[in-house]
């Protein structure tokens, strides 16, 4: 609440700072440049996310005291809907660099970072705490320093899960990039040159041809990233697989095969890349050795006192900042009238109902499809890459076309909002159900065949218990994605007209456009409170019950 207050006030205090108008060229010749700019923003955000995730997870896994604070903080951060902070983030970044596109660029990259980093950090942390004890003892016996332990043991052991989660984080980043490039606050239009702004401008002007070309370019970019980056990485990282059985092998990577057979690539590897990486590795190794030998280590008698005073000081400083923020936020919220709170409560109830509907629809089709794909390994090896590709296409890129098709239907904006929320959340359920089906032991499936279990009995006795923990995980992440999508789907401006429906996301965007600081703060805090409360009071308890009730071991 205190952090939200600081961001919102900093934004709205300078909300009248002029933002430069970006002219969007709808000619086909501009598409390659826009695709390059969008991919560059994604790459910059992913680089920051990867660096943050590796360091954050490493510190949390290696320090018990830090772990007690860092893991709950990470859990809260990933539970807070990112899009609720977007209007304030855009205004604050623009105020820092008035008259320049640098502010909106930084805001876009920051928001993509927040959509990717938490997932990657949890993934690498899970890998670090899952390293077998015999490998840890081997690293200790060989006296590996921090750098060698990280590069020879920890990173290779967690590389496959890290890449798999990078695919999902990258797809999630597309969602927020499209929203960041085509966002408006009040009379200001924050359009960054890119595919998102291109699609939005084409939809505003009703140019169906340009809209189709933009969508085809985006799909082509998604396919190119999948073929040139993720598939080769997954195929290469399979050499670091610790277990020898179980699980689907990664799909083939033709690009990696071509690179391995290329004489030019081989020469570049031998003459340039490998010597450069070797020099960097040796320099980091020497640096860590020097640091570990030269830095004084406090005695056992000194450690508790120093740590205690450090944490006491940090806690007092944090408490003072939080207390000030809470007091200022409370004073600001007192300015809202009864009508504002009624509208806020009605919007929260409407958005909550849409989230429930989306989760029900997603589970209704993703559970049977995911189980079918997961149990048929050969089919899964062919279908999963296609599903991964479909999931990588951001729902916000398709939203202009969806709005143009359904906006004139009865309750058209309702249908559009639910459809966008479904597109942004259903893949989390599907991928987790597939993962759950893959973990069902073959002997249990054979036993079900021997006892001739079929139909609903087979689902109730075997399949649903086998996938249930994974299904809960998928529903948790899908719910967060659906709440984020309310900010985009419940309030739409196209062609000079505004279409809105009752909802918490609509409340947040409308108050941001009118410069209502108190309303924006109240809506943002309420959405964050709802998501965090549901995670803590319902989803986490359901997940714990599922793990205790349906464990295979």
Short mmCIF file of C-alpha atoms in Angstrom, two decimals:
data_model
loop_
_atom_site.label_atom_id
_atom_site.label_comp_id
_atom_site.label_asym_id
_atom_site.label_seq_id
_atom_site.Cartn_x
_atom_site.Cartn_y
_atom_site.Cartn_z
CA UNK A 1 0.00 0.00 0.00
CA UNK A 2 2.80 2.40 0.90
CA UNK A 3 4.75 1.60 -2.27
CA UNK A 4 1.62 1.98 -4.39
CA UNK A 5 0.96 5.38 -2.84
CA UNK A 6 4.46 6.60 -3.66
CA UNK A 7 4.23 5.46 -7.28
CA UNK A 8 0.75 6.88 -7.85
CA UNK A 9 1.51 10.25 -6.28
CA UNK A 10 4.79 10.58 -8.17
CA UNK A 11 2.93 9.84 -11.38
CA UNK A 12 -0.09 12.06 -10.96
CA UNK A 13 1.96 14.98 -9.63
CA UNK A 14 3.58 15.19 -13.07
CA UNK A 15 0.68 13.80 -15.08
CA UNK A 16 0.56 16.91 -17.21
CA UNK A 17 4.08 16.54 -18.47
CA UNK A 18 3.81 16.39 -22.24
CA UNK A 19 4.60 13.08 -23.87
CA UNK A 20 6.01 13.14 -27.39
CA UNK A 21 3.59 11.92 -30.03
CA UNK A 22 4.91 8.93 -31.93
CA UNK A 23 3.72 8.84 -35.53
CA UNK A 24 2.85 5.29 -36.54
CA UNK A 25 3.38 4.44 -40.20
CA UNK A 26 0.90 1.81 -41.43
CA UNK A 27 2.76 1.03 -44.62
CA UNK A 28 4.10 -2.55 -44.95
CA UNK A 29 7.64 -1.17 -45.28
CA UNK A 30 7.56 -0.05 -41.62
CA UNK A 31 6.77 -3.49 -40.24
CA UNK A 32 10.37 -4.87 -40.18
CA UNK A 33 11.57 -1.89 -38.13
CA UNK A 34 8.62 -2.14 -35.74
CA UNK A 35 9.21 -5.85 -35.30
CA UNK A 36 12.87 -5.18 -34.52
CA UNK A 37 11.98 -2.50 -31.94
CA UNK A 38 9.46 -4.76 -30.18
CA UNK A 39 11.92 -7.65 -30.12
CA UNK A 40 14.58 -5.33 -28.71
CA UNK A 41 12.36 -4.29 -25.81
CA UNK A 42 11.60 -7.93 -25.08
CA UNK A 43 15.27 -8.85 -25.17
CA UNK A 44 16.27 -5.99 -22.87
CA UNK A 45 13.60 -6.93 -20.35
CA UNK A 46 14.51 -10.61 -20.50
CA UNK A 47 18.19 -9.84 -19.91
CA UNK A 48 17.30 -7.85 -16.80
CA UNK A 49 14.91 -10.59 -15.65
CA UNK A 50 17.52 -13.29 -16.09
CA UNK A 51 20.23 -11.38 -14.23
CA UNK A 52 17.84 -10.55 -11.39
CA UNK A 53 16.47 -14.11 -11.16
CA UNK A 54 19.86 -15.82 -11.03
CA UNK A 55 21.23 -13.50 -8.36
CA UNK A 56 18.02 -13.33 -6.30
CA UNK A 57 17.51 -17.09 -6.26
CA UNK A 58 21.19 -17.70 -5.49
CA UNK A 59 21.11 -15.43 -2.44
CA UNK A 60 17.79 -16.83 -1.20
CA UNK A 61 18.95 -20.44 -1.53
CA UNK A 62 22.31 -19.80 0.14
CA UNK A 63 21.22 -17.73 3.16
CA UNK A 64 18.60 -18.96 5.62
CA UNK A 65 17.91 -15.57 7.14
CA UNK A 66 17.60 -13.88 3.75
CA UNK A 67 15.38 -16.71 2.52
CA UNK A 68 12.78 -16.01 5.21
CA UNK A 69 12.29 -12.50 3.86
CA UNK A 70 13.03 -12.92 0.16
CA UNK A 71 10.64 -15.78 -0.60
CA UNK A 72 7.52 -14.16 0.92
CA UNK A 73 8.45 -10.90 -0.84
CA UNK A 74 8.76 -12.73 -4.15
CA UNK A 75 5.46 -14.50 -3.59
CA UNK A 76 3.69 -11.19 -2.95
CA UNK A 77 5.32 -9.52 -5.94
CA UNK A 78 4.17 -12.23 -8.34
CA UNK A 79 0.67 -12.10 -6.85
CA UNK A 80 0.19 -8.36 -7.43
CA UNK A 81 -1.48 -7.63 -10.80
CA UNK A 82 1.10 -5.81 -12.89
CA UNK A 83 -1.32 -3.98 -15.16
CA UNK A 84 -2.89 -2.24 -12.17
CA UNK A 85 0.35 -0.26 -11.78
CA UNK A 86 0.78 0.53 -15.45
CA UNK A 87 -0.92 3.94 -15.67
CA UNK A 88 1.09 5.24 -12.71
CA UNK A 89 4.32 3.70 -14.03
CA UNK A 90 3.91 5.33 -17.44
CA UNK A 91 3.20 8.75 -15.95
CA UNK A 92 6.07 8.54 -13.47
CA UNK A 93 8.58 7.44 -16.13
CA UNK A 94 7.40 10.16 -18.51
CA UNK A 95 7.81 12.78 -15.79
CA UNK A 96 11.44 11.76 -15.33
CA UNK A 97 12.23 12.38 -19.01
CA UNK A 98 9.78 15.05 -20.24
CA UNK A 99 9.55 15.50 -23.98
CA UNK A 100 11.35 12.22 -24.68
CA UNK A 101 10.31 8.68 -25.56
CA UNK A 102 12.88 7.39 -23.07
CA UNK A 103 10.38 7.50 -20.21
CA UNK A 104 7.71 5.34 -21.91
CA UNK A 105 10.48 3.03 -23.16
CA UNK A 106 11.76 2.48 -19.63
CA UNK A 107 8.22 1.95 -18.35
CA UNK A 108 7.55 -0.67 -21.04
CA UNK A 109 10.78 -2.53 -20.30
CA UNK A 110 10.16 -2.36 -16.53
CA UNK A 111 6.67 -3.80 -16.86
CA UNK A 112 7.86 -6.60 -19.13
CA UNK A 113 10.58 -7.29 -16.57
CA UNK A 114 8.00 -7.65 -13.80
CA UNK A 115 6.01 -10.08 -15.96
CA UNK A 116 9.03 -12.34 -16.46
CA UNK A 117 11.31 -12.11 -13.43
CA UNK A 118 9.21 -13.70 -10.66
CA UNK A 119 8.57 -16.89 -12.61
CA UNK A 120 12.26 -17.28 -13.49
CA UNK A 121 13.39 -16.58 -9.92
CA UNK A 122 11.08 -19.23 -8.48
CA UNK A 123 12.20 -21.72 -11.13
CA UNK A 124 15.91 -21.30 -10.44
CA UNK A 125 15.37 -21.27 -6.68
CA UNK A 126 13.50 -24.57 -6.95
CA UNK A 127 16.37 -26.04 -8.94
CA UNK A 128 18.97 -24.87 -6.41
CA UNK A 129 17.23 -26.39 -3.40
CA UNK A 130 16.69 -29.61 -5.39
CA UNK A 131 20.38 -30.28 -6.11
CA UNK A 132 21.17 -33.79 -4.80
CA UNK A 133 23.30 -33.97 -1.68
CA UNK A 134 25.97 -36.06 -3.37
CA UNK A 135 26.58 -33.33 -5.93
CA UNK A 136 26.88 -30.73 -3.18
CA UNK A 137 29.36 -32.91 -1.33
CA UNK A 138 31.37 -33.40 -4.52
CA UNK A 139 31.55 -29.62 -5.04
CA UNK A 140 32.74 -29.20 -1.45
CA UNK A 141 35.33 -31.95 -1.84
CA UNK A 142 36.76 -30.27 -4.94
CA UNK A 143 36.82 -26.93 -3.04
CA UNK A 144 34.94 -25.07 -5.74
CA UNK A 145 34.72 -21.35 -5.13
CA UNK A 146 31.51 -19.40 -5.64
CA UNK A 147 32.03 -18.89 -9.37
CA UNK A 148 32.94 -22.49 -10.13
CA UNK A 149 30.09 -23.81 -8.00
CA UNK A 150 27.67 -21.58 -9.89
CA UNK A 151 28.92 -22.34 -13.41
CA UNK A 152 29.82 -26.04 -12.96
CA UNK A 153 26.98 -27.21 -10.73
CA UNK A 154 24.11 -24.82 -10.03
CA UNK A 155 23.50 -23.29 -13.46
CA UNK A 156 23.83 -26.57 -15.42
CA UNK A 157 21.53 -28.36 -12.97
CA UNK A 158 18.81 -25.71 -13.29
CA UNK A 159 19.29 -24.91 -16.97
CA UNK A 160 16.47 -27.01 -18.44
CA UNK A 161 13.75 -25.74 -16.06
CA UNK A 162 15.13 -22.22 -16.52
CA UNK A 163 14.78 -22.40 -20.31
CA UNK A 164 11.33 -23.99 -20.14
CA UNK A 165 10.12 -21.24 -17.83
CA UNK A 166 11.84 -18.66 -20.02
CA UNK A 167 9.55 -19.73 -22.86
CA UNK A 168 6.47 -19.03 -20.72
CA UNK A 169 7.96 -15.80 -19.36
CA UNK A 170 8.76 -14.63 -22.87
CA UNK A 171 5.18 -15.36 -23.96
CA UNK A 172 3.88 -13.49 -20.91
CA UNK A 173 6.14 -10.59 -21.80
CA UNK A 174 4.51 -10.30 -25.24
CA UNK A 175 1.19 -9.72 -23.50
CA UNK A 176 2.50 -6.73 -21.55
CA UNK A 177 4.59 -5.38 -24.41
CA UNK A 178 1.53 -5.10 -26.62
CA UNK A 179 -0.31 -3.26 -23.85
CA UNK A 180 2.69 -0.99 -23.11
CA UNK A 181 3.06 0.11 -26.73
CA UNK A 182 -0.57 1.13 -27.12
CA UNK A 183 -1.59 2.71 -23.84
CA UNK A 184 -3.33 6.05 -23.30
CA UNK A 185 -3.72 8.07 -20.10
CA UNK A 186 -6.13 10.96 -20.32
CA UNK A 187 -5.53 13.10 -23.36
CA UNK A 188 -1.99 11.79 -23.67
CA UNK A 189 -1.21 8.94 -26.01
CA UNK A 190 1.79 6.81 -25.08
CA UNK A 191 2.43 5.06 -28.36
CA UNK A 192 5.87 3.59 -28.86
CA UNK A 193 6.96 2.61 -32.37
CA UNK A 194 6.39 -1.13 -32.46
CA UNK A 195 4.03 -3.87 -33.46
CA UNK A 196 1.62 -3.13 -30.63
CA UNK A 197 1.17 0.51 -31.62
CA UNK A 198 0.91 -0.55 -35.27
CA UNK A 199 -1.96 -2.95 -34.51
CA UNK A 200 -3.76 -0.41 -32.33
CA UNK A 201 -3.48 2.36 -34.94
CA UNK A 202 -4.69 0.04 -37.69
CA UNK A 203 -7.71 -0.92 -35.58
CA UNK A 204 -8.47 2.72 -34.74
CA UNK A 205 -8.51 3.67 -38.40
CA UNK A 206 -10.43 0.58 -39.41
CA UNK A 207 -7.74 -0.56 -41.88
CA UNK A 208 -8.34 -4.29 -41.92
CA UNK A 209 -5.50 -4.94 -44.38
CA UNK A 210 -2.91 -3.28 -42.18
CA UNK A 211 -4.30 -5.08 -39.15
CA UNK A 212 -3.93 -8.43 -40.91
CA UNK A 213 -0.37 -7.63 -42.00
CA UNK A 214 0.53 -6.63 -38.44
CA UNK A 215 -0.84 -9.88 -37.04
CA UNK A 216 1.01 -11.93 -39.65
CA UNK A 217 4.24 -10.08 -38.83
CA UNK A 218 3.78 -10.73 -35.13
CA UNK A 219 3.11 -14.43 -35.69
CA UNK A 220 6.15 -14.61 -37.95
CA UNK A 221 8.28 -13.00 -35.25
CA UNK A 222 6.99 -15.48 -32.66
CA UNK A 223 7.79 -18.39 -34.99
CA UNK A 224 11.27 -16.99 -35.69
CA UNK A 225 12.07 -16.62 -31.98
CA UNK A 226 10.84 -20.16 -31.33
CA UNK A 227 12.90 -21.66 -34.15
CA UNK A 228 16.04 -19.55 -33.75
CA UNK A 229 16.24 -19.28 -29.97
CA UNK A 230 14.11 -21.55 -27.81
CA UNK A 231 14.23 -24.81 -29.76
CA UNK A 232 18.02 -24.72 -30.21
CA UNK A 233 18.47 -23.84 -26.53
CA UNK A 234 16.20 -26.65 -25.37
CA UNK A 235 17.91 -29.16 -27.63
CA UNK A 236 21.39 -28.04 -26.51
CA UNK A 237 20.44 -27.96 -22.82
CA UNK A 238 19.17 -31.55 -22.93
CA UNK A 239 22.79 -32.63 -22.35
CA UNK A 240 22.46 -31.34 -18.80
CA UNK A 241 19.45 -33.52 -17.99
CA UNK A 242 20.12 -35.17 -14.62
CA UNK A 243 17.48 -37.88 -14.78
CA UNK A 244 17.85 -40.51 -17.47
CA UNK A 245 14.21 -41.57 -17.79
CA UNK A 246 10.80 -39.98 -17.90
CA UNK A 247 9.46 -36.87 -19.51
CA UNK A 248 9.19 -35.76 -23.09
CA UNK A 249 12.39 -35.02 -24.92
CA UNK A 250 12.61 -31.55 -26.48
CA UNK A 251 11.40 -31.17 -30.07
CA UNK A 252 13.91 -31.20 -32.86
CA UNK A 253 15.81 -28.02 -33.70
CA UNK A 254 16.74 -27.84 -37.42
CA UNK A 255 18.50 -24.52 -36.88
CA UNK A 256 20.83 -26.07 -34.31
CA UNK A 257 21.66 -28.88 -36.74
CA UNK A 258 22.54 -26.36 -39.45
CA UNK A 259 24.72 -24.38 -37.07
CA UNK A 260 26.59 -27.51 -36.00
CA UNK A 261 27.30 -28.44 -39.62
CA UNK A 262 28.35 -24.91 -40.62
CA UNK A 263 32.09 -24.49 -41.20
CA UNK A 264 31.87 -20.73 -40.64
CA UNK A 265 30.07 -21.12 -37.31
CA UNK A 266 32.60 -23.75 -36.25
CA UNK A 267 35.48 -21.40 -37.03
CA UNK A 268 33.83 -18.53 -35.10
CA UNK A 269 33.35 -20.84 -32.11
CA UNK A 270 36.95 -22.08 -32.15
CA UNK A 271 38.69 -18.81 -32.97
CA UNK A 272 36.57 -16.19 -31.19
CA UNK A 273 33.79 -17.31 -28.86
CA UNK A 274 35.48 -20.14 -26.96
CA UNK A 275 38.71 -18.20 -26.27
CA UNK A 276 36.70 -15.14 -25.19
CA UNK A 277 34.44 -17.17 -22.90
CA UNK A 278 37.48 -18.97 -21.51
CA UNK A 279 39.23 -15.70 -20.68
CA UNK A 280 36.09 -14.32 -19.02
CA UNK A 281 35.61 -17.52 -17.06
CA UNK A 282 39.20 -17.53 -15.84
CA UNK A 283 39.04 -13.84 -14.90
CA UNK A 284 35.86 -14.40 -12.84
CA UNK A 285 37.42 -17.49 -11.26
CA UNK A 286 40.51 -15.54 -10.20
CA UNK A 287 38.38 -12.69 -8.91
CA UNK A 288 36.29 -15.00 -6.71
CA UNK A 289 39.41 -16.73 -5.42
CA UNK A 290 40.94 -13.39 -4.50
CA UNK A 291 37.76 -12.21 -2.80
CA UNK A 292 37.38 -15.40 -0.78
CA UNK A 293 41.00 -15.31 0.39
CA UNK A 294 41.29 -11.57 1.07
CA UNK A 295 37.91 -10.70 2.54
CA UNK A 296 38.02 -11.09 6.33
CA UNK A 297 35.57 -13.56 7.80
CA UNK A 298 33.98 -12.54 11.10
CA UNK A 299 34.39 -14.93 13.96
CA UNK A 300 31.51 -17.00 15.21
CA UNK A 301 31.18 -14.72 18.22
CA UNK A 302 30.89 -11.64 16.00
CA UNK A 303 28.45 -12.98 13.44
CA UNK A 304 25.24 -12.99 15.48
CA UNK A 305 25.74 -9.47 16.79
CA UNK A 306 26.54 -7.95 13.44
CA UNK A 307 23.71 -9.73 11.72
CA UNK A 308 21.30 -8.78 14.47
CA UNK A 309 22.14 -5.09 14.27
CA UNK A 310 21.98 -5.15 10.48
CA UNK A 311 18.50 -6.67 10.44
CA UNK A 312 17.31 -4.41 13.24
CA UNK A 313 18.46 -1.33 11.36
CA UNK A 314 16.99 -2.54 8.08
CA UNK A 315 13.70 -3.37 9.79
CA UNK A 316 13.45 0.02 11.49
CA UNK A 317 14.17 1.84 8.24
CA UNK A 318 11.61 -0.21 6.33
CA UNK A 319 9.03 0.25 9.09
CA UNK A 320 9.51 4.02 9.06
CA UNK A 321 9.05 4.21 5.29
CA UNK A 322 6.03 1.93 5.31
CA UNK A 323 4.43 3.83 8.19
CA UNK A 324 4.81 7.15 6.39
CA UNK A 325 3.40 5.72 3.18
CA UNK A 326 0.44 4.15 4.96
CA UNK A 327 -0.42 7.39 6.73
CA UNK A 328 -0.27 9.44 3.52
CA UNK A 329 -2.25 6.84 1.57
CA UNK A 330 -4.96 6.69 4.23
CA UNK A 331 -5.27 10.48 4.21
CA UNK A 332 -5.61 10.44 0.42
CA UNK A 333 -8.24 7.68 0.44
CA UNK A 334 -10.38 9.63 2.91
CA UNK A 335 -11.12 12.06 0.09
CA UNK A 336 -13.22 9.48 -1.76
CA UNK A 337 -16.98 9.78 -1.40
CA UNK A 338 -19.60 7.04 -0.83
CA UNK A 339 -20.40 6.89 -4.55
CA UNK A 340 -16.75 6.13 -5.33
CA UNK A 341 -16.65 3.25 -2.88
CA UNK A 342 -19.93 1.85 -4.22
CA UNK A 343 -18.57 1.96 -7.78
CA UNK A 344 -15.35 0.36 -6.61
CA UNK A 345 -17.17 -2.46 -4.81
CA UNK A 346 -19.46 -3.12 -7.79
CA UNK A 347 -16.48 -3.19 -10.14
CA UNK A 348 -14.59 -5.61 -7.92
CA UNK A 349 -17.61 -7.95 -7.82
CA UNK A 350 -18.07 -7.84 -11.60
CA UNK A 351 -14.39 -8.51 -12.29
CA UNK A 352 -14.37 -11.34 -9.76
CA UNK A 353 -17.32 -12.96 -11.55
CA UNK A 354 -15.53 -12.69 -14.91
CA UNK A 355 -12.39 -14.27 -13.46
CA UNK A 356 -14.43 -17.20 -12.13
CA UNK A 357 -16.11 -17.64 -15.52
CA UNK A 358 -12.78 -17.58 -17.34
CA UNK A 359 -11.24 -20.15 -14.98
CA UNK A 360 -14.26 -22.43 -15.40
CA UNK A 361 -14.13 -22.24 -19.21
CA UNK A 362 -10.36 -22.74 -19.28
CA UNK A 363 -10.54 -25.79 -17.01
CA UNK A 364 -13.48 -27.24 -18.96
CA UNK A 365 -11.49 -27.60 -22.18
CA UNK A 366 -7.87 -27.63 -20.96
CA UNK A 367 -8.27 -30.58 -18.56
CA UNK A 368 -9.46 -33.19 -21.10
CA UNK A 369 -7.18 -31.88 -23.85
CA UNK A 370 -4.16 -31.68 -21.55
CA UNK A 371 -4.67 -35.19 -20.19
CA UNK A 372 -5.06 -36.58 -23.70
CA UNK A 373 -1.88 -34.89 -24.91
CA UNK A 374 0.08 -35.86 -21.79
CA UNK A 375 -0.87 -39.55 -21.83
CA UNK A 376 -0.11 -40.00 -25.53
CA UNK A 377 3.60 -39.25 -25.55
CA UNK A 378 4.09 -39.39 -29.33
CA UNK A 379 1.11 -37.12 -29.91
CA UNK A 380 2.36 -34.75 -27.23
CA UNK A 381 5.78 -34.46 -28.84
CA UNK A 382 4.09 -33.23 -32.03
CA UNK A 383 1.31 -31.11 -30.51
CA UNK A 384 3.11 -29.33 -27.67
CA UNK A 385 5.36 -27.21 -29.94
CA UNK A 386 2.23 -25.98 -31.76
CA UNK A 387 0.50 -25.20 -28.47
CA UNK A 388 3.64 -23.42 -27.27
CA UNK A 389 3.59 -21.33 -30.43
CA UNK A 390 -0.09 -20.46 -29.99
CA UNK A 391 0.52 -19.48 -26.38
CA UNK A 392 3.33 -17.16 -27.44
CA UNK A 393 0.98 -15.01 -29.53
CA UNK A 394 -0.16 -12.30 -27.10
CA UNK A 395 -3.87 -11.94 -26.54
CA UNK A 396 -3.58 -8.15 -26.64
CA UNK A 397 -2.35 -8.36 -30.24
CA UNK A 398 -5.56 -10.13 -31.24
CA UNK A 399 -7.77 -7.87 -29.15
CA UNK A 400 -8.23 -5.08 -31.74
CA UNK A 401 -9.53 -7.60 -34.25
CA UNK A 402 -11.79 -9.18 -31.61
CA UNK A 403 -13.25 -5.80 -30.65
CA UNK A 404 -13.96 -4.90 -34.26
CA UNK A 405 -15.84 -8.18 -34.70
CA UNK A 406 -17.96 -8.29 -31.53
CA UNK A 407 -18.33 -4.68 -30.38
CA UNK A 408 -21.66 -4.21 -32.22
CA UNK A 409 -23.17 -7.38 -30.77
CA UNK A 410 -25.36 -7.22 -27.65
CA UNK A 411 -23.04 -7.06 -24.64
CA UNK A 412 -20.15 -6.89 -27.09
CA UNK A 413 -17.66 -5.35 -24.67
CA UNK A 414 -18.54 -8.06 -22.13
CA UNK A 415 -17.77 -10.77 -24.68
CA UNK A 416 -14.55 -9.03 -25.71
CA UNK A 417 -13.36 -8.66 -22.11
CA UNK A 418 -14.06 -12.30 -21.25
CA UNK A 419 -12.44 -13.47 -24.49
CA UNK A 420 -9.27 -11.47 -23.83
CA UNK A 421 -9.06 -12.76 -20.26
CA UNK A 422 -9.50 -16.32 -21.54
CA UNK A 423 -6.80 -15.93 -24.18
CA UNK A 424 -4.36 -14.60 -21.60
CA UNK A 425 -4.94 -17.31 -18.99
CA UNK A 426 -6.00 -20.62 -20.55
CA UNK A 427 -2.49 -21.71 -21.56
CA UNK A 428 -1.30 -21.81 -17.96
CA UNK A 429 -3.99 -24.39 -17.17
CA UNK A 430 -3.22 -26.44 -20.27
CA UNK A 431 0.56 -26.63 -19.77
CA UNK A 432 0.24 -27.57 -16.12
CA UNK A 433 -2.35 -30.27 -16.85
CA UNK A 434 -0.04 -31.73 -19.51
CA UNK A 435 2.80 -31.74 -16.98
CA UNK A 436 0.56 -33.48 -14.45
CA UNK A 437 -0.49 -36.16 -16.94
CA UNK A 438 3.16 -36.82 -17.79
CA UNK A 439 3.93 -37.56 -14.13
CA UNK A 440 1.29 -40.31 -13.77
CA UNK A 441 3.31 -43.56 -13.46
CA UNK A 442 2.94 -46.06 -16.25
CA UNK A 443 2.28 -48.92 -13.86
CA UNK A 444 -0.82 -47.15 -12.53
CA UNK A 445 -2.07 -46.67 -16.07
CA UNK A 446 -1.42 -50.36 -16.78
CA UNK A 447 -3.26 -51.32 -13.59
CA UNK A 448 -6.24 -49.23 -14.67
CA UNK A 449 -6.28 -51.11 -17.98
CA UNK A 450 -6.05 -54.49 -16.23
CA UNK A 451 -8.95 -53.64 -13.91
CA UNK A 452 -10.86 -52.21 -16.89
CA UNK A 453 -11.38 -48.83 -15.34
CA UNK A 454 -13.04 -46.59 -17.88
CA UNK A 455 -15.13 -43.48 -18.20
CA UNK A 456 -15.83 -41.43 -15.10
CA UNK A 457 -14.45 -44.10 -12.76
CA UNK A 458 -11.02 -43.86 -14.41
CA UNK A 459 -11.10 -40.08 -14.15
CA UNK A 460 -12.20 -40.07 -10.51
CA UNK A 461 -9.84 -42.81 -9.30
CA UNK A 462 -6.71 -42.08 -11.32
CA UNK A 463 -6.60 -39.14 -13.72
CA UNK A 464 -8.03 -36.30 -11.60
CA UNK A 465 -6.01 -37.25 -8.48
CA UNK A 466 -2.88 -37.56 -10.64
CA UNK A 467 -3.16 -34.10 -12.19
CA UNK A 468 -4.82 -32.25 -9.30
CA UNK A 469 -1.73 -30.54 -7.77
CA UNK A 470 -0.65 -29.38 -11.24
CA UNK A 471 -4.17 -28.24 -12.04
CA UNK A 472 -4.22 -26.07 -8.90
CA UNK A 473 -0.88 -24.54 -9.90
CA UNK A 474 -2.25 -23.77 -13.36
CA UNK A 475 -5.40 -22.19 -11.94
CA UNK A 476 -3.35 -19.99 -9.59
CA UNK A 477 -1.24 -18.56 -12.42
CA UNK A 478 -4.26 -18.34 -14.74
CA UNK A 479 -6.19 -16.36 -12.14
CA UNK A 480 -3.36 -13.83 -11.88
CA UNK A 481 -3.23 -13.47 -15.66
CA UNK A 482 -7.00 -13.00 -15.83
CA UNK A 483 -6.93 -10.23 -13.21
CA UNK A 484 -4.19 -8.48 -15.17
CA UNK A 485 -6.26 -8.69 -18.34
CA UNK A 486 -9.20 -6.84 -16.74
CA UNK A 487 -7.25 -3.58 -17.01
CA UNK A 488 -6.97 -4.03 -20.77
CA UNK A 489 -10.29 -5.69 -21.59
CA UNK A 490 -12.84 -3.76 -19.54
CA UNK A 491 -12.02 -0.29 -20.88
CA UNK A 492 -11.33 0.06 -24.60
CA UNK A 493 -10.86 3.17 -26.73
CA UNK A 494 -11.00 2.70 -30.50
CA UNK A 495 -11.60 5.19 -33.29
CA UNK A 496 -12.33 8.05 -30.92
CA UNK A 497 -14.99 6.05 -29.06
CA UNK A 498 -14.72 4.51 -25.60
CA UNK A 499 -16.27 1.15 -24.72
CA UNK A 500 -16.35 0.17 -21.08
CA UNK A 501 -18.09 -2.22 -18.77
CA UNK A 502 -18.43 -2.35 -15.00
CA UNK A 503 -15.25 -3.77 -13.52
CA UNK A 504 -12.25 -3.09 -11.35
CA UNK A 505 -9.94 -2.80 -14.36
CA UNK A 506 -12.30 -0.30 -15.96
CA UNK A 507 -12.37 1.70 -12.71
CA UNK A 508 -8.57 1.88 -12.58
CA UNK A 509 -8.14 2.99 -16.21
CA UNK A 510 -10.95 5.57 -16.07
CA UNK A 511 -9.56 7.14 -12.90
CA UNK A 512 -6.09 7.23 -14.42
CA UNK A 513 -7.41 9.06 -17.47
CA UNK A 514 -9.16 11.69 -15.37
CA UNK A 515 -6.15 12.15 -13.10
CA UNK A 516 -8.04 11.01 -9.99
CA UNK A 517 -5.14 10.07 -7.72
CA UNK A 518 -7.31 8.81 -4.87
CA UNK A 519 -9.44 6.63 -7.15
CA UNK A 520 -6.42 5.20 -8.95
CA UNK A 521 -4.77 4.39 -5.63
CA UNK A 522 -7.94 2.79 -4.22
CA UNK A 523 -8.50 0.62 -7.30
CA UNK A 524 -4.89 -0.51 -7.47
CA UNK A 525 -4.73 -1.38 -3.77
CA UNK A 526 -8.05 -3.25 -3.88
CA UNK A 527 -7.02 -5.36 -6.87
CA UNK A 528 -3.69 -6.22 -5.27
CA UNK A 529 -5.43 -7.01 -1.98
CA UNK A 530 -7.96 -9.32 -3.66
CA UNK A 531 -5.33 -11.30 -5.55
CA UNK A 532 -2.94 -11.64 -2.61
CA UNK A 533 -5.77 -12.57 -0.24
CA UNK A 534 -7.12 -15.22 -2.60
CA UNK A 535 -3.64 -16.66 -3.05
CA UNK A 536 -3.00 -16.81 0.68
CA UNK A 537 -6.42 -17.84 1.98
CA UNK A 538 -7.66 -20.12 -0.81
CA UNK A 539 -5.15 -21.12 -3.48
CA UNK A 540 -2.20 -21.84 -1.20
CA UNK A 541 -4.34 -23.88 1.17
CA UNK A 542 -5.86 -25.80 -1.71
CA UNK A 543 -2.39 -26.42 -3.10
CA UNK A 544 -1.14 -27.69 0.26
CA UNK A 545 -4.16 -29.99 0.57
CA UNK A 546 -3.59 -31.31 -2.94
CA UNK A 547 0.07 -32.06 -2.22
CA UNK A 548 -0.75 -33.84 1.04
CA UNK A 549 -3.75 -35.76 -0.34
CA UNK A 550 -2.54 -36.77 -3.81
CA UNK A 551 1.21 -37.34 -3.45
CA UNK A 552 2.45 -40.33 -5.44
CA UNK A 553 5.26 -41.07 -2.98
#
